[in-house]
Amino acid sequence: MNIFRFSGDMTHLMSVLVLLLKIHTIKSCAGISLKTQELYALVFLARYLDIVTNFISLYNTIMKLIFLGSSFMIVWYIRRHRIVRRSYDKEHDTFRHLFLVLPCFILALLINERSAFKEIMWTFSLYLEAVAILPQLVLLQRTKNIDNLTGQYVFFLGAYRALYICNWIYRYFTEPHYVHWITWISGLVQTLLYADFFYYYFNSWKNNVKLQLPA
Amino acid sequence: DEGKLDHDEL
């Protein structure tokens, strides 16, 4: 495992921890899109179907368990926790799951590396992860004031994507036959979705003003 | 190439 891959995993982990910390300590999920969180839970469920049959390393298995567990925990908090759920911004979080899930599933059926069930679900999870942040970005745009933790959550997620691209470039040059078009293209699309956010995030940080996305 | 489909990333 190279440094980019490991740093990418760690920023991914940080994003989840920041979010859980916010929800757990402040007992608030203001500014967090339930739709995005539910899509992530679905992404991990579809991708880690092989968690018991395909052992890669202890690190991999533990990280998979963390991502699965935390994504369902976050969804549970927003939907079920009696205090947290009151802060959920239902009026602005109106993105329809199906608009993202259905096209991704059809695309996975059409474009995949191997048409086995697990392989199609894995491909579906890649496509869905690429666009799962959209409801969150839409919600951020509609929310006037983005609090620091929500901003950091999206920042860490974007950093994770950028580091994974560095990891693929590194692996391409250091490992023989390392070519994964589906992973790369969906990963690139996903990272580009953050570009706009990053621009405003750095600007607000540079000028030391509160993060606000233009409508 | 079977190894190609070994998804070792998260």
CSV table of C-alpha atoms in Angstrom, one decimal:
chain,number,residue,atom,x,y,z
A,1,MET,CA,0.0,0.0,0.0
A,2,ASN,CA,1.4,3.4,-1.0
A,3,ILE,CA,1.3,6.6,1.0
A,4,PHE,CA,-1.4,8.2,-1.3
A,5,ARG,CA,-3.8,5.2,-0.8
A,6,PHE,CA,-3.2,5.2,3.0
A,7,SER,CA,-3.6,9.0,3.3
A,8,GLY,CA,-6.8,8.7,1.2
A,9,ASP,CA,-8.2,6.1,3.5
A,10,MET,CA,-7.3,8.1,6.5
A,11,THR,CA,-9.0,11.3,5.2
A,12,HIS,CA,-12.0,9.2,4.3
A,13,LEU,CA,-12.0,7.9,7.9
A,14,MET,CA,-11.6,11.5,9.2
A,15,SER,CA,-14.6,12.6,7.2
A,16,VAL,CA,-16.8,10.0,8.8
A,17,LEU,CA,-15.4,10.7,12.3
A,18,VAL,CA,-15.9,14.4,11.9
A,19,LEU,CA,-19.5,13.8,10.9
A,20,LEU,CA,-20.1,11.3,13.8
A,21,LEU,CA,-18.4,13.7,16.2
A,22,LYS,CA,-20.7,16.5,15.1
A,23,ILE,CA,-23.8,14.4,15.4
A,24,HIS,CA,-22.9,12.7,18.6
A,25,THR,CA,-21.5,15.7,20.6
A,26,ILE,CA,-23.6,18.6,19.3
A,27,LYS,CA,-26.6,16.3,18.8
A,28,SER,CA,-27.3,18.1,15.6
A,29,CYS,CA,-27.3,17.0,11.9
A,30,ALA,CA,-28.1,20.5,10.6
A,31,GLY,CA,-26.7,20.9,7.1
A,32,ILE,CA,-26.2,17.2,6.6
A,33,SER,CA,-28.0,15.5,3.7
A,34,LEU,CA,-29.8,12.3,4.8
A,35,LYS,CA,-30.1,11.4,1.1
A,36,THR,CA,-26.3,11.4,0.7
A,37,GLN,CA,-25.8,9.4,3.9
A,38,GLU,CA,-28.3,6.7,2.7
A,39,LEU,CA,-26.7,6.5,-0.6
A,40,TYR,CA,-23.3,6.0,1.0
A,41,ALA,CA,-24.8,3.2,3.2
A,42,LEU,CA,-26.0,1.6,-0.1
A,43,VAL,CA,-22.6,2.1,-1.7
A,44,PHE,CA,-20.8,0.3,1.1
A,45,LEU,CA,-23.4,-2.5,1.2
A,46,ALA,CA,-23.2,-3.1,-2.5
A,47,ARG,CA,-19.4,-2.9,-2.6
A,48,TYR,CA,-18.5,-5.0,0.4
A,49,LEU,CA,-20.6,-8.0,-0.4
A,50,ASP,CA,-17.4,-10.0,-0.5
A,51,ILE,CA,-16.4,-9.0,3.0
A,52,VAL,CA,-16.7,-12.6,4.3
A,53,THR,CA,-15.7,-14.5,1.2
A,54,ASN,CA,-12.7,-12.4,0.0
A,55,PHE,CA,-10.0,-11.8,2.6
A,56,ILE,CA,-7.4,-9.2,1.5
A,57,SER,CA,-5.9,-8.0,4.7
A,58,LEU,CA,-6.9,-7.3,8.3
A,59,TYR,CA,-6.6,-3.6,7.5
A,60,ASN,CA,-9.1,-4.0,4.6
A,61,THR,CA,-11.6,-6.0,6.6
A,62,ILE,CA,-11.5,-3.6,9.6
A,63,MET,CA,-11.9,-0.5,7.4
A,64,LYS,CA,-14.8,-2.1,5.5
A,65,LEU,CA,-16.5,-2.8,8.8
A,66,ILE,CA,-15.9,0.8,10.0
A,67,PHE,CA,-17.3,2.3,6.8
A,68,LEU,CA,-20.3,-0.1,6.8
A,69,GLY,CA,-21.0,0.4,10.5
A,70,SER,CA,-20.5,4.2,10.5
A,71,SER,CA,-22.6,4.8,7.5
A,72,PHE,CA,-25.6,2.9,9.0
A,73,MET,CA,-25.0,4.6,12.3
A,74,ILE,CA,-25.2,8.1,10.8
A,75,VAL,CA,-28.4,7.2,8.9
A,76,TRP,CA,-29.8,5.8,12.2
A,77,TYR,CA,-28.9,9.0,14.1
A,78,ILE,CA,-30.6,11.3,11.5
A,79,ARG,CA,-33.7,9.1,11.1
A,80,ARG,CA,-34.3,7.7,14.6
A,81,HIS,CA,-32.4,9.6,17.3
A,82,ARG,CA,-35.0,11.6,19.2
A,83,ILE,CA,-32.9,14.8,19.5
A,84,VAL,CA,-30.7,14.6,16.4
A,85,ARG,CA,-33.6,14.1,14.0
A,86,ARG,CA,-35.2,17.4,15.0
A,87,SER,CA,-32.3,19.3,13.4
A,88,TYR,CA,-32.7,17.5,10.1
A,89,ASP,CA,-33.4,20.0,7.3
A,90,LYS,CA,-36.1,18.0,5.6
A,91,GLU,CA,-37.4,20.9,3.5
A,92,HIS,CA,-34.1,21.5,1.7
A,93,ASP,CA,-32.9,17.9,1.4
A,94,THR,CA,-35.3,17.0,-1.4
A,95,PHE,CA,-33.1,15.1,-3.8
A,96,ARG,CA,-34.7,11.9,-5.1
A,97,HIS,CA,-32.6,8.7,-4.4
A,98,LEU,CA,-34.0,7.0,-7.5
A,99,PHE,CA,-32.7,9.6,-9.9
A,100,LEU,CA,-29.2,8.5,-8.9
A,101,VAL,CA,-29.6,4.9,-8.0
A,102,LEU,CA,-31.5,3.7,-11.1
A,103,PRO,CA,-29.2,5.2,-13.8
A,104,CYS,CA,-26.1,3.9,-11.8
A,105,PHE,CA,-27.6,0.4,-11.7
A,106,ILE,CA,-28.5,0.4,-15.4
A,107,LEU,CA,-25.0,1.7,-16.2
A,108,ALA,CA,-23.5,-1.1,-14.1
A,109,LEU,CA,-25.5,-3.7,-16.0
A,110,LEU,CA,-24.3,-2.3,-19.3
A,111,ILE,CA,-20.7,-1.3,-18.5
A,112,ASN,CA,-18.8,-3.7,-16.2
A,113,GLU,CA,-15.6,-5.7,-16.2
A,114,ARG,CA,-17.3,-9.0,-15.7
A,115,SER,CA,-21.1,-9.8,-15.6
A,116,ALA,CA,-21.2,-11.7,-12.3
A,117,PHE,CA,-23.6,-10.6,-9.6
A,118,LYS,CA,-21.0,-9.4,-7.2
A,119,GLU,CA,-19.0,-7.7,-9.9
A,120,ILE,CA,-22.1,-5.8,-11.1
A,121,MET,CA,-22.9,-4.7,-7.6
A,122,TRP,CA,-19.3,-3.6,-7.1
A,123,THR,CA,-19.4,-1.6,-10.3
A,124,PHE,CA,-22.8,-0.1,-9.3
A,125,SER,CA,-21.2,1.0,-6.0
A,126,LEU,CA,-18.5,2.8,-7.9
A,127,TYR,CA,-20.9,4.7,-10.1
A,128,LEU,CA,-23.2,5.5,-7.1
A,129,GLU,CA,-20.3,6.7,-5.0
A,130,ALA,CA,-19.3,9.1,-7.8
A,131,VAL,CA,-22.6,10.9,-7.6
A,132,ALA,CA,-23.8,10.3,-4.0
A,133,ILE,CA,-22.4,13.6,-2.8
A,134,LEU,CA,-24.8,15.5,-5.1
A,135,PRO,CA,-27.7,15.8,-2.6
A,136,GLN,CA,-25.1,17.1,0.0
A,137,LEU,CA,-23.7,19.7,-2.3
A,138,VAL,CA,-27.2,20.8,-3.3
A,139,LEU,CA,-28.1,21.1,0.4
A,140,LEU,CA,-25.0,23.1,1.1
A,141,GLN,CA,-25.9,25.5,-1.7
A,142,ARG,CA,-29.3,26.0,-0.3
A,143,THR,CA,-28.1,26.5,3.3
A,144,LYS,CA,-27.1,30.0,4.0
A,145,ASN,CA,-24.6,29.3,6.8
A,146,ILE,CA,-22.4,26.2,6.6
A,147,ASP,CA,-20.9,25.3,10.0
A,148,ASN,CA,-17.3,24.4,10.3
A,149,LEU,CA,-17.8,20.7,10.9
A,150,THR,CA,-20.0,20.3,7.8
A,151,GLY,CA,-17.5,22.2,5.7
A,152,GLN,CA,-14.7,20.0,7.1
A,153,TYR,CA,-16.7,16.8,6.4
A,154,VAL,CA,-17.0,17.7,2.7
A,155,PHE,CA,-13.4,18.9,2.6
A,156,PHE,CA,-12.1,15.5,4.0
A,157,LEU,CA,-14.3,13.6,1.5
A,158,GLY,CA,-12.9,15.7,-1.4
A,159,ALA,CA,-9.3,15.2,-0.1
A,160,TYR,CA,-9.9,11.4,0.0
A,161,ARG,CA,-10.9,11.5,-3.6
A,162,ALA,CA,-7.9,13.5,-4.7
A,163,LEU,CA,-5.5,11.2,-2.9
A,164,TYR,CA,-7.1,8.2,-4.5
A,165,ILE,CA,-6.3,9.6,-7.9
A,166,CYS,CA,-2.7,10.1,-6.8
A,167,ASN,CA,-2.7,6.5,-5.7
A,168,TRP,CA,-4.0,5.3,-9.1
A,169,ILE,CA,-1.3,7.3,-10.9
A,170,TYR,CA,1.3,5.9,-8.6
A,171,ARG,CA,0.1,2.3,-9.0
A,172,TYR,CA,-0.1,2.7,-12.7
A,173,PHE,CA,3.6,3.4,-12.9
A,174,THR,CA,4.7,1.0,-10.3
A,175,GLU,CA,2.6,-2.1,-10.8
A,176,PRO,CA,2.4,-4.1,-14.0
A,177,HIS,CA,-1.0,-4.3,-15.8
A,178,TYR,CA,-2.6,-2.0,-13.4
A,179,VAL,CA,-5.4,-0.6,-15.5
A,180,HIS,CA,-8.9,0.1,-14.1
A,181,TRP,CA,-10.9,2.3,-16.5
A,182,ILE,CA,-14.2,2.0,-14.7
A,183,THR,CA,-12.7,2.9,-11.3
A,184,TRP,CA,-10.6,5.7,-12.7
A,185,ILE,CA,-13.3,7.4,-14.8
A,186,SER,CA,-16.0,7.2,-12.0
A,187,GLY,CA,-13.4,8.3,-9.5
A,188,LEU,CA,-12.4,11.3,-11.7
A,189,VAL,CA,-16.1,12.3,-12.1
A,190,GLN,CA,-16.5,12.1,-8.4
A,191,THR,CA,-13.5,14.3,-7.7
A,192,LEU,CA,-14.5,16.9,-10.2
A,193,LEU,CA,-17.9,17.3,-8.4
A,194,TYR,CA,-15.9,18.6,-5.5
A,195,ALA,CA,-13.8,21.1,-7.5
A,196,ASP,CA,-16.4,23.9,-7.1
A,197,PHE,CA,-16.8,23.3,-3.4
A,198,PHE,CA,-13.0,23.3,-3.0
A,199,TYR,CA,-12.7,26.6,-4.7
A,200,TYR,CA,-15.1,28.3,-2.3
A,201,TYR,CA,-13.7,26.4,0.7
A,202,PHE,CA,-10.2,27.6,0.1
A,203,ASN,CA,-11.4,31.2,-0.6
A,204,SER,CA,-13.2,31.3,2.7
A,205,TRP,CA,-10.2,29.9,4.5
A,206,LYS,CA,-7.8,32.3,2.8
A,207,ASN,CA,-10.0,35.4,3.5
A,208,ASN,CA,-11.0,34.0,6.9
A,209,VAL,CA,-14.7,34.4,6.2
A,210,LYS,CA,-17.5,32.0,6.8
A,211,LEU,CA,-18.0,29.4,4.0
A,212,GLN,CA,-21.0,30.2,1.8
A,213,LEU,CA,-21.7,28.7,-1.6
A,214,PRO,CA,-23.3,30.9,-4.3
A,215,ALA,CA,-26.9,30.1,-5.1
B,1,ASP,CA,-6.5,-11.9,-15.7
B,2,GLU,CA,-8.2,-12.9,-12.5
B,3,GLY,CA,-5.9,-10.8,-10.3
B,4,LYS,CA,-7.2,-7.7,-12.1
B,5,LEU,CA,-10.6,-8.2,-10.5
B,6,ASP,CA,-9.2,-8.5,-7.0
B,7,HIS,CA,-10.6,-5.3,-5.5
B,8,ASP,CA,-8.0,-4.5,-2.9
B,9,GLU,CA,-9.1,-0.8,-2.5
B,10,LEU,CA,-11.8,0.5,-0.3
